[in-house]
XYZ file of C-alpha atoms in Angstrom:
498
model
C -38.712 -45.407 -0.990
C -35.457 -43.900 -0.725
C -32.197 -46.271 -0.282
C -28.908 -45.901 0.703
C -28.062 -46.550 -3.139
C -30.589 -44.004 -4.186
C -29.274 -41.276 -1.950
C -25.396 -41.683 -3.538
C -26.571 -41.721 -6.912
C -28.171 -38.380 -6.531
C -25.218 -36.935 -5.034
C -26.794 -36.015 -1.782
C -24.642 -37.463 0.818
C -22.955 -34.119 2.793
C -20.053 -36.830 3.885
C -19.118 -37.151 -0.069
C -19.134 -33.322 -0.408
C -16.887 -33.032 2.633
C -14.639 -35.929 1.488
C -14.259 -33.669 -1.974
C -13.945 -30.320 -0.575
C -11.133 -31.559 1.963
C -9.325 -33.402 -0.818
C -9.467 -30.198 -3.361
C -8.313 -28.094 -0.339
C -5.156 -30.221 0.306
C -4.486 -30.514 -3.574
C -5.196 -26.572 -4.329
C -1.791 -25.203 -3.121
C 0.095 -27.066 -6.010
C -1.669 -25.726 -8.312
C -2.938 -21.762 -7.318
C -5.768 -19.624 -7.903
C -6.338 -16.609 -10.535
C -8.560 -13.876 -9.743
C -10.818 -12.907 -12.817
C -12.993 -10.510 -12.762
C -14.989 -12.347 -15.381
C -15.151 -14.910 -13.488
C -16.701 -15.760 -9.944
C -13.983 -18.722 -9.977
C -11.161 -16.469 -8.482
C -10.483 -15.149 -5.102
C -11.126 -11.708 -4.291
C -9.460 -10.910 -7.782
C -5.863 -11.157 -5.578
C -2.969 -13.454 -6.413
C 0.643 -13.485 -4.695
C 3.625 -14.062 -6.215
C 7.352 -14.058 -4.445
C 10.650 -13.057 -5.661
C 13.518 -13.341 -2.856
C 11.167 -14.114 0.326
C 9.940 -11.094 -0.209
C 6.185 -10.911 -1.685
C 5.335 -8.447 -4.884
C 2.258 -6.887 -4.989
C 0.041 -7.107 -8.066
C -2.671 -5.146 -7.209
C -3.036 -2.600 -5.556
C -6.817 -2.234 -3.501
C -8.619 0.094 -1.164
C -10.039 -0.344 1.777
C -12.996 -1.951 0.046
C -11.160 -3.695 -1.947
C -12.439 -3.538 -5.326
C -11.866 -6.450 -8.479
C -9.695 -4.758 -11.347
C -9.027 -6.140 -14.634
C -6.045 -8.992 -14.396
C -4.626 -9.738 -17.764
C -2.986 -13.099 -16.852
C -6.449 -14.998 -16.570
C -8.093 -16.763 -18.877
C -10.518 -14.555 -21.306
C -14.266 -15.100 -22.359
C -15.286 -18.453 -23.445
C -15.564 -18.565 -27.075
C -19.112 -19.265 -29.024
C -17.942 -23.119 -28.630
C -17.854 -22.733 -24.419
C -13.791 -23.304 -24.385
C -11.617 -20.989 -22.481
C -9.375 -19.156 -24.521
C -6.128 -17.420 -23.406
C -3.867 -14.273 -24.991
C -1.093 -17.385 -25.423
C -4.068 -19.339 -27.318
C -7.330 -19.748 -28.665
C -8.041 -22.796 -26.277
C -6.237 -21.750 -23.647
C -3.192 -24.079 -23.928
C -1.440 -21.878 -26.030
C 1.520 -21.875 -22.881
C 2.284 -24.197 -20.303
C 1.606 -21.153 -18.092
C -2.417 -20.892 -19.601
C -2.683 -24.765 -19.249
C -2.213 -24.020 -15.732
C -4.301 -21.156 -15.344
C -7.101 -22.882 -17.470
C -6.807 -26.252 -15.048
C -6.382 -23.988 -11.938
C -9.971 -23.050 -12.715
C -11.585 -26.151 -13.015
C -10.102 -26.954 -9.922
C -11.606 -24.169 -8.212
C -15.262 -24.566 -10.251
C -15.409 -28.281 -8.690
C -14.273 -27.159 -4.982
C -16.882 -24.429 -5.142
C -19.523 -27.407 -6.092
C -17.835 -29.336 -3.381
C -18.094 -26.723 -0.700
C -22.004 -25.532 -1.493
C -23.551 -28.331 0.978
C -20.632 -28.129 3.722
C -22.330 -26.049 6.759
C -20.912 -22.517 7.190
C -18.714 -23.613 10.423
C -17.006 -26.065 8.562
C -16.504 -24.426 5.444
C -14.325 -21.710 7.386
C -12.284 -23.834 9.000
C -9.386 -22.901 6.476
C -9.817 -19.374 7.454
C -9.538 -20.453 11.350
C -6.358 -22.162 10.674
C -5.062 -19.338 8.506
C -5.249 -20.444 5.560
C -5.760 -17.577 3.039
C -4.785 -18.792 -0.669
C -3.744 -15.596 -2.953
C -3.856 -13.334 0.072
C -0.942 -10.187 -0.984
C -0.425 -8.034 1.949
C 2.113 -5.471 -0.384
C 1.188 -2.267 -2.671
C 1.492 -3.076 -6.257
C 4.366 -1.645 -7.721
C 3.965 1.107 -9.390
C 5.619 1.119 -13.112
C 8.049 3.258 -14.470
C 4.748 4.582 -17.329
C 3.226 6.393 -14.408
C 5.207 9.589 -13.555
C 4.759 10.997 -9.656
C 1.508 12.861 -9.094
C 3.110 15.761 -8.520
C 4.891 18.213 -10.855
C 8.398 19.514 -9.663
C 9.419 21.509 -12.309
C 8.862 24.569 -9.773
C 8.191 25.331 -6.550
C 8.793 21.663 -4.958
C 12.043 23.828 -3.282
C 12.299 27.222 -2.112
C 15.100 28.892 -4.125
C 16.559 29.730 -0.964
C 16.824 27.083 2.125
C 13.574 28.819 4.067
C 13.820 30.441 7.586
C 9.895 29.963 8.683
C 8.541 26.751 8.981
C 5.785 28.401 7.974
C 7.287 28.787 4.806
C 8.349 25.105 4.071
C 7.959 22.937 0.697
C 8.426 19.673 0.643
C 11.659 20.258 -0.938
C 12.860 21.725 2.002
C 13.191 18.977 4.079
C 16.662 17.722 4.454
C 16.312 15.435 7.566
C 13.101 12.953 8.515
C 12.930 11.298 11.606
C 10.580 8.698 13.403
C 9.225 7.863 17.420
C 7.124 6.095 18.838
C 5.547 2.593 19.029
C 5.650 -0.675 17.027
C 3.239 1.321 14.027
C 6.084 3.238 13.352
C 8.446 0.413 13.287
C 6.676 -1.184 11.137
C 6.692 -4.460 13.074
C 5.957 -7.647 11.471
C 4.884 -5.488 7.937
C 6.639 -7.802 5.414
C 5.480 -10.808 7.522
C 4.491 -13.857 5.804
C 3.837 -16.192 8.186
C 4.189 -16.404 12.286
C 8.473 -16.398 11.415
C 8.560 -12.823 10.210
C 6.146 -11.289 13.437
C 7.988 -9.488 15.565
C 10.738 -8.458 13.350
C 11.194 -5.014 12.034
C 10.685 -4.412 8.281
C 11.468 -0.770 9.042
C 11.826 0.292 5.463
C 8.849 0.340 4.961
C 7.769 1.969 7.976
C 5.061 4.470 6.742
C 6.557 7.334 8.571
C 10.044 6.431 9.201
C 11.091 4.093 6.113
C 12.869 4.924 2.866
C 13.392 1.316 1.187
C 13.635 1.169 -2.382
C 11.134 4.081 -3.873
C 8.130 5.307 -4.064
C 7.025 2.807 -6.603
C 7.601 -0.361 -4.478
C 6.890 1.222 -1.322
C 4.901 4.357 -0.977
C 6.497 5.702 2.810
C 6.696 9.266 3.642
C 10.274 9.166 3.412
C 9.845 7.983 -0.214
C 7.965 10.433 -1.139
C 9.666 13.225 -0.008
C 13.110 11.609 -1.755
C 11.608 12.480 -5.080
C 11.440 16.366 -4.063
C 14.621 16.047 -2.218
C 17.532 13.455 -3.573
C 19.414 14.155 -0.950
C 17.062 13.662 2.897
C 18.612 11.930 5.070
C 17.734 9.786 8.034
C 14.927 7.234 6.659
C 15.515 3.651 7.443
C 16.789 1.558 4.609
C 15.988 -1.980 5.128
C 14.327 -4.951 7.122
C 15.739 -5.326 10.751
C 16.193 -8.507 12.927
C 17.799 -6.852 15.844
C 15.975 -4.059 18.048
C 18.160 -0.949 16.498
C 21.166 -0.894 14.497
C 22.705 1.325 11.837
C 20.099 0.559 9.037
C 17.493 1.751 11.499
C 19.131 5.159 10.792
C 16.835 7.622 12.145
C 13.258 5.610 12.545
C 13.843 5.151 16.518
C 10.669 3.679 17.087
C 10.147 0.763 19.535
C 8.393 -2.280 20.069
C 5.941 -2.079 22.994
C 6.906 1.786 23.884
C 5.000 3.496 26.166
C 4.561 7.093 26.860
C 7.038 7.331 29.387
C 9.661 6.129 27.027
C 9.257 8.671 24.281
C 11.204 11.323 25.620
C 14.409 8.901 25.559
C 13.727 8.372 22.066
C 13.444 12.244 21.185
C 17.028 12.716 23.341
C 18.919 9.972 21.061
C 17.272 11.112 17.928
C 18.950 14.516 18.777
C 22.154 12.784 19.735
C 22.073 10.834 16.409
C 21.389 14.510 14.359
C 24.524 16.555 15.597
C 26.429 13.247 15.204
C 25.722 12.941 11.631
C 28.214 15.117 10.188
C 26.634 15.821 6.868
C 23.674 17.211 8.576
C 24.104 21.145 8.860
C 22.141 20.701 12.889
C 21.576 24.073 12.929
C 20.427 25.228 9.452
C 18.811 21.772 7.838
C 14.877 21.701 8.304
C 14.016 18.218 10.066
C 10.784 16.263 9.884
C 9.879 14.337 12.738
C 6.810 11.946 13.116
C 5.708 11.352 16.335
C 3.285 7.957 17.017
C 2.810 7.022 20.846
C 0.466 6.031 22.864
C -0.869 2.558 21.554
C 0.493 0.268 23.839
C -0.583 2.486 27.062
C -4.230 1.827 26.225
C -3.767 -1.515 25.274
C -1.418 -3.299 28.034
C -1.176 -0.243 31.291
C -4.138 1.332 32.129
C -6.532 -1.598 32.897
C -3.592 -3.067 35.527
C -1.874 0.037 36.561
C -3.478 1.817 39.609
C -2.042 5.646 38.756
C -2.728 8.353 36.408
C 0.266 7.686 34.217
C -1.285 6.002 30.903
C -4.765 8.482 31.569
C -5.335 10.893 28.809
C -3.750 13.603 31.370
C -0.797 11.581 31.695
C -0.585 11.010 27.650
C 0.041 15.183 27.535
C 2.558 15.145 30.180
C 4.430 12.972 28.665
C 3.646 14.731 25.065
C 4.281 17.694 26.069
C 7.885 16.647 28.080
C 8.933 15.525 24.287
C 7.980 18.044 22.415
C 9.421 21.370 24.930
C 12.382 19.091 24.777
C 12.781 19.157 20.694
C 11.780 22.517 20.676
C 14.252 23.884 22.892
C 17.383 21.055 21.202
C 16.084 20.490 17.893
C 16.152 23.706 15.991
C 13.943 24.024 12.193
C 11.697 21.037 12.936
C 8.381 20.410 11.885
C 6.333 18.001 14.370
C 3.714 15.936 12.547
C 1.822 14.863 15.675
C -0.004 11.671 14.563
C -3.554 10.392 16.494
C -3.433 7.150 18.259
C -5.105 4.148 16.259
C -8.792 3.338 17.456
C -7.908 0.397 17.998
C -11.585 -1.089 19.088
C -12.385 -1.454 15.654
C -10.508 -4.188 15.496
C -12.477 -6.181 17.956
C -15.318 -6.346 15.558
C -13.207 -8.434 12.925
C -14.469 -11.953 13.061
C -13.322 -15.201 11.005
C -10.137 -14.653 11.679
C -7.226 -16.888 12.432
C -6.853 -18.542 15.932
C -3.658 -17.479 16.025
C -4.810 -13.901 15.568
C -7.068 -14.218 18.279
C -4.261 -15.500 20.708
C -1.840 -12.646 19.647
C -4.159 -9.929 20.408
C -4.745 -10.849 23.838
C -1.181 -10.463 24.325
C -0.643 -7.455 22.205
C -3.664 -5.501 23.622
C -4.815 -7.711 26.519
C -7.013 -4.637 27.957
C -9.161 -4.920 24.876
C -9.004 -8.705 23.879
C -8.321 -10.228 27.284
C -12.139 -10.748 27.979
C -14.987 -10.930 26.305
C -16.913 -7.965 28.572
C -18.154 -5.652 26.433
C -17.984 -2.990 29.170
C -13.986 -3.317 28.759
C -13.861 -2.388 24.932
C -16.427 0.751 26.045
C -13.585 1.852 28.468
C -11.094 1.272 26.010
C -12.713 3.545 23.380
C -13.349 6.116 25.705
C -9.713 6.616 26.868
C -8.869 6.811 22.783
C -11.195 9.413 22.605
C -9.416 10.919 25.309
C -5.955 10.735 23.989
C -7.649 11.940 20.870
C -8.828 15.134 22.829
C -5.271 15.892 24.469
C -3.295 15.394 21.435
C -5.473 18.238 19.467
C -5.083 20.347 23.255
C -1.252 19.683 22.732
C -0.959 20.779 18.809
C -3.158 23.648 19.490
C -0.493 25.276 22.158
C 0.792 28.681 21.224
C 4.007 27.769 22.462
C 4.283 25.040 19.170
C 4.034 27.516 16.593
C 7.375 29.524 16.115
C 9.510 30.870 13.417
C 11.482 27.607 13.923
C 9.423 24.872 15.090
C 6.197 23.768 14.705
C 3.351 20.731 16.226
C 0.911 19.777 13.569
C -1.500 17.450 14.701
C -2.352 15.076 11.882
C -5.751 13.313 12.325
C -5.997 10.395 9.716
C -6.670 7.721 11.697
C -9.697 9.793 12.796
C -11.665 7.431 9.950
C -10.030 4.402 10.443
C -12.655 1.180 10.899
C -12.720 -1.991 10.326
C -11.873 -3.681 6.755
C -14.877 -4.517 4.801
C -15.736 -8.128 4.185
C -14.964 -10.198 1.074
C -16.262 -13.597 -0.267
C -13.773 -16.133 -0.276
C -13.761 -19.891 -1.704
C -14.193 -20.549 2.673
C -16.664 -18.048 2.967
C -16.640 -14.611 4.440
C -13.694 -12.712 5.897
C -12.185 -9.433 6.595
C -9.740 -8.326 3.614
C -6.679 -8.732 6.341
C -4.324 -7.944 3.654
C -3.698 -3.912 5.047
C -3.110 -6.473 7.982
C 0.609 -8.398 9.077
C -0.300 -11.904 9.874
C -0.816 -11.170 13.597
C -4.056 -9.203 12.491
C -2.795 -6.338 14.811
C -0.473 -4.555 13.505
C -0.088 -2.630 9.494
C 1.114 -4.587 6.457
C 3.233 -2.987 3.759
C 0.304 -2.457 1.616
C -1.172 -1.060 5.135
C 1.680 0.988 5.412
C 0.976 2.531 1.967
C -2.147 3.840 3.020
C -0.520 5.293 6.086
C 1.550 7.332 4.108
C -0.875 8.127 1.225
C -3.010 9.985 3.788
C -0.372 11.288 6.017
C 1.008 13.154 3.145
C -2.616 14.423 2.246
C -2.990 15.666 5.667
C -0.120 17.495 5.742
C -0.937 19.140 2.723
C -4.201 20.097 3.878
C -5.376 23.453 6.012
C -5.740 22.423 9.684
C -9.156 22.451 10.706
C -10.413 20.977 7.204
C -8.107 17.796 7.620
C -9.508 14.439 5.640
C -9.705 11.480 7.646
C -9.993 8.947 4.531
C -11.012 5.244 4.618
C -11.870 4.109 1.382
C -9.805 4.923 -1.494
C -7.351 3.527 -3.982
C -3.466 3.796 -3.158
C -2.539 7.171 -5.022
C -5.867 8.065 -5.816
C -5.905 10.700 -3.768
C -2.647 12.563 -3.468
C -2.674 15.977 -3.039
C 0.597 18.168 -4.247
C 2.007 21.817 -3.531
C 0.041 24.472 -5.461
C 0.737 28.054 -6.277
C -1.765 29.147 -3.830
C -0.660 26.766 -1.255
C 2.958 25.653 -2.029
C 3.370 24.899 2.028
C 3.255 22.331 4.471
C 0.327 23.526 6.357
C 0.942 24.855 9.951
C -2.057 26.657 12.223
C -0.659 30.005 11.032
C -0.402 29.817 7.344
C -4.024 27.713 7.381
C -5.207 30.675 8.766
C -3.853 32.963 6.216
C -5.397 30.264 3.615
C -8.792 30.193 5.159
C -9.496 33.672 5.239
C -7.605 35.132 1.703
C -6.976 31.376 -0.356
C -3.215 31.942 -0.184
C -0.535 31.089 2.740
């Protein structure tokens, strides 16, 4: 017969496991986690560490996130069954492999802990946000690994080009930034609820030119290395809305279409009043991101055309025949909207997630209907269809300016899952902690693929979404030494040479 005695001594009672896995929980932020990938112990193979408030990245993953080699964990167990350590051959060689070593065990008896606690309890750390060893930044990149791409020759034309049909990445002298919140990289150094909102435009992905390409991979960064001396990148973190640091990355929070022309007339104001900028003769990048926040927050409470797909090209096009006709040698990259349904699909997240993104995109996450996120997607896939009308205009594609539509986020979806100590979850680190809007290491990606696009022929543009930081990078080659632009793609297609 079974007692109340018997039951404890066989370690069956779910209230001692609870009692365990709660204590262990509390106890495990004093001591940290190490990802191993010879070891199931770790989490996700991801640790964080901090240096100034500001997190480094030690590991750099794709989209699927996969486990690489970390040589600060513990090695195999020797023939004995003791962990050994580089520092020693039983792992307290070092106070800092003592650590590691007891960090384990700690984990190895919460995992035994949590393997009777029901699923809905298990996650409740996830719910609350509690995401030990989560790194939302690239890993740095060290000074052993030289830039992808050779510059020895061709990287600039030996004379400053006058087709922008003609242009190396070299070339470009001035980079510029409009749009939404993506582009101001809100909330993408974020640790914790303090940091949303503010903008960490530095490492904007399109507009941002922090540090280098080795801490943060940005557009701007990249084209630095080809060009010492481009101007107008952002070069740090921003509290307030816009000051002098924001340089040239004009980007807004909450912007809608209707605003973007405003943008395009004080980035042109801000050019001719920079007087080391030659306004006339100095090629000029400008990225152009819009369109989010009329899908998200307008059209479902609006009654007018305005934030329709038709309305999305009015205002497009307003922008654009503006910078054409005041901006002279510019090349537009026109970048697609975010599908930004994909996100409803991300479950275990934070409550605090869930409660930003009915305020950040209340059209798709202020109900549950399902009919709603349908009628969201479709008017994506209509901005998606105007956009590629608006690049394809004949009027775009002069001597002196050109509209590129860039199509990456064509593949975006959502993150894959990953096994954590609390169960599953999406990997939200390409995610700040509002689970809306791009991290740093999000950011990265951005700019690892916008590059790639623009170096590809349009009408055979990649839309990645699985792939290491870097792993793809494409770089100027004799036969195609050019940004692309509809004409010189053509010429490419038909003879393999711009």
């Amino acid at each position: 017969m079974d007692t109340v005695a018997g039951k404890r001594k066989s370690g069956g009672c779910p209230r001692v496991r609870v009692k365990t896995a709660l204590l262990v929980f509390l106890l495990l932020p004093a001591v940290g986690f190490c990802g191993c990938t010879n070891d199931d112990k770790g989490l996700s193979g991801i640790r964080e560490t901090r240096s100034d408030d500001v997190i480094t990245a030690s590991e750099a993953t794709s989209f699927s996130s996969p486990v690489e080699p970390n040589s600060d964990c513990p090695e195999d167990e020797d023939e004995f069954g003791n962990e050994t350590t580089p520092e020693g051959g039983d792992g307290y060689g070092s106070i800092s492999g003592m650590v590691r070593v007891r960090a384990q065990k700690v984990m190895a008896v919460m995992r035994d802990a949590l393997s009777g606690v029901p699923e809905q309890i298990r996650q409740l750390p996830l719910l609350l946000g509690y995401f030990p060893g989560l790194k939302r930044t690239q890993e740095e990149i060290p000074e052993s690994r030289q830039f992808p791409c050779p510059l020895e020759s061709g990287a600039r034309s030996p004379k400053n080009p006058t087709s922008v049909h003609r242009l190396r990445p070299g070339d470009i002298r001035v980079v510029g930034a409009i749009g939404d919140s993506i582009s101001a990289a809100n909330g993408a150094m974020a640790s914790s609820e303090d940091g949303l909102g503010l903008n960490f435009r530095g490492v904007s992905a399109t507009g941002g030119g922090q540090a280098t390409w080795r801490q943060y991979l940005t557009l701007p960064n990249i084209l630095k290395v080809f060009n010492p001396n481009l101007k107008g990148f952002a070069k740090k973190s921003v509290r307030a809305p816009m000051d002098s640091v924001s340089s040239l990355n004009l980007a807004q929070n909450g912007a809608l279409d209707e605003e973007l022309l405003g943008q395009a007339k004080l980035l042109v104001r801000k050019i001719k009043a920079d007087h080391s900028i030659n306004f006339r003769k100095d090629w000029k990048l400008v990225n152009v991101l819009i369109g989010g926040n009329d899908i998200c927050n307008e059209y479902c409470f609006i009654e007018s055309d305005k934030d329709s797909p038709e309305g999305h090209r009015r205002q497009l096009e307003l922008t654009l025949d503006f910078l054409k006709a005041n901006l002279p040698r510019t090349f537009i990259n026109l970048i697609h909207v975010p599908n930004i349904v994909h996100l409803r699909n991300m479950k275990s997240i934070p409550v605090r997630c869930y409660i930003r993104r009915m305020i950040f995109c209340s059209c798709l996450f202020g109900g549950a209907d399902k009919g709603k996120a349908d009628s969201v997607a479709k008017m994506v896939q209509g901005y998606w269809e105007m956009e590629r009308k608006v690049a394809s205009l004949p009027k775009y594609e002069t001597d002196e300016f050109a509209v590129v539509l860039q199509p990456f986020f064509d593949g975006l979806i959502p993150p894959p899952l990953v096994e954590t100590l609390f169960g599953t979850s999406p990997d939200l680190s390409y995610f700040a902690p509002d689970c809306f809007h791009f991290s740093q290491k999000g950011n990265a990606h951005m700019a690892n693929a916008l590059w790639n696009n623009m170096l590809e022929p349009t009408g055979n543009k990649s839309t990645p979404v699985e792939h290491n930081l870097l792993s793809t990078f494409h770089c100027p080659t004799k036969e195609a030494p050019y940004f692309f632009t509809r004409k010189n793609s053509l010429n490419f297609l038909r003879s393999g040479h711009q």
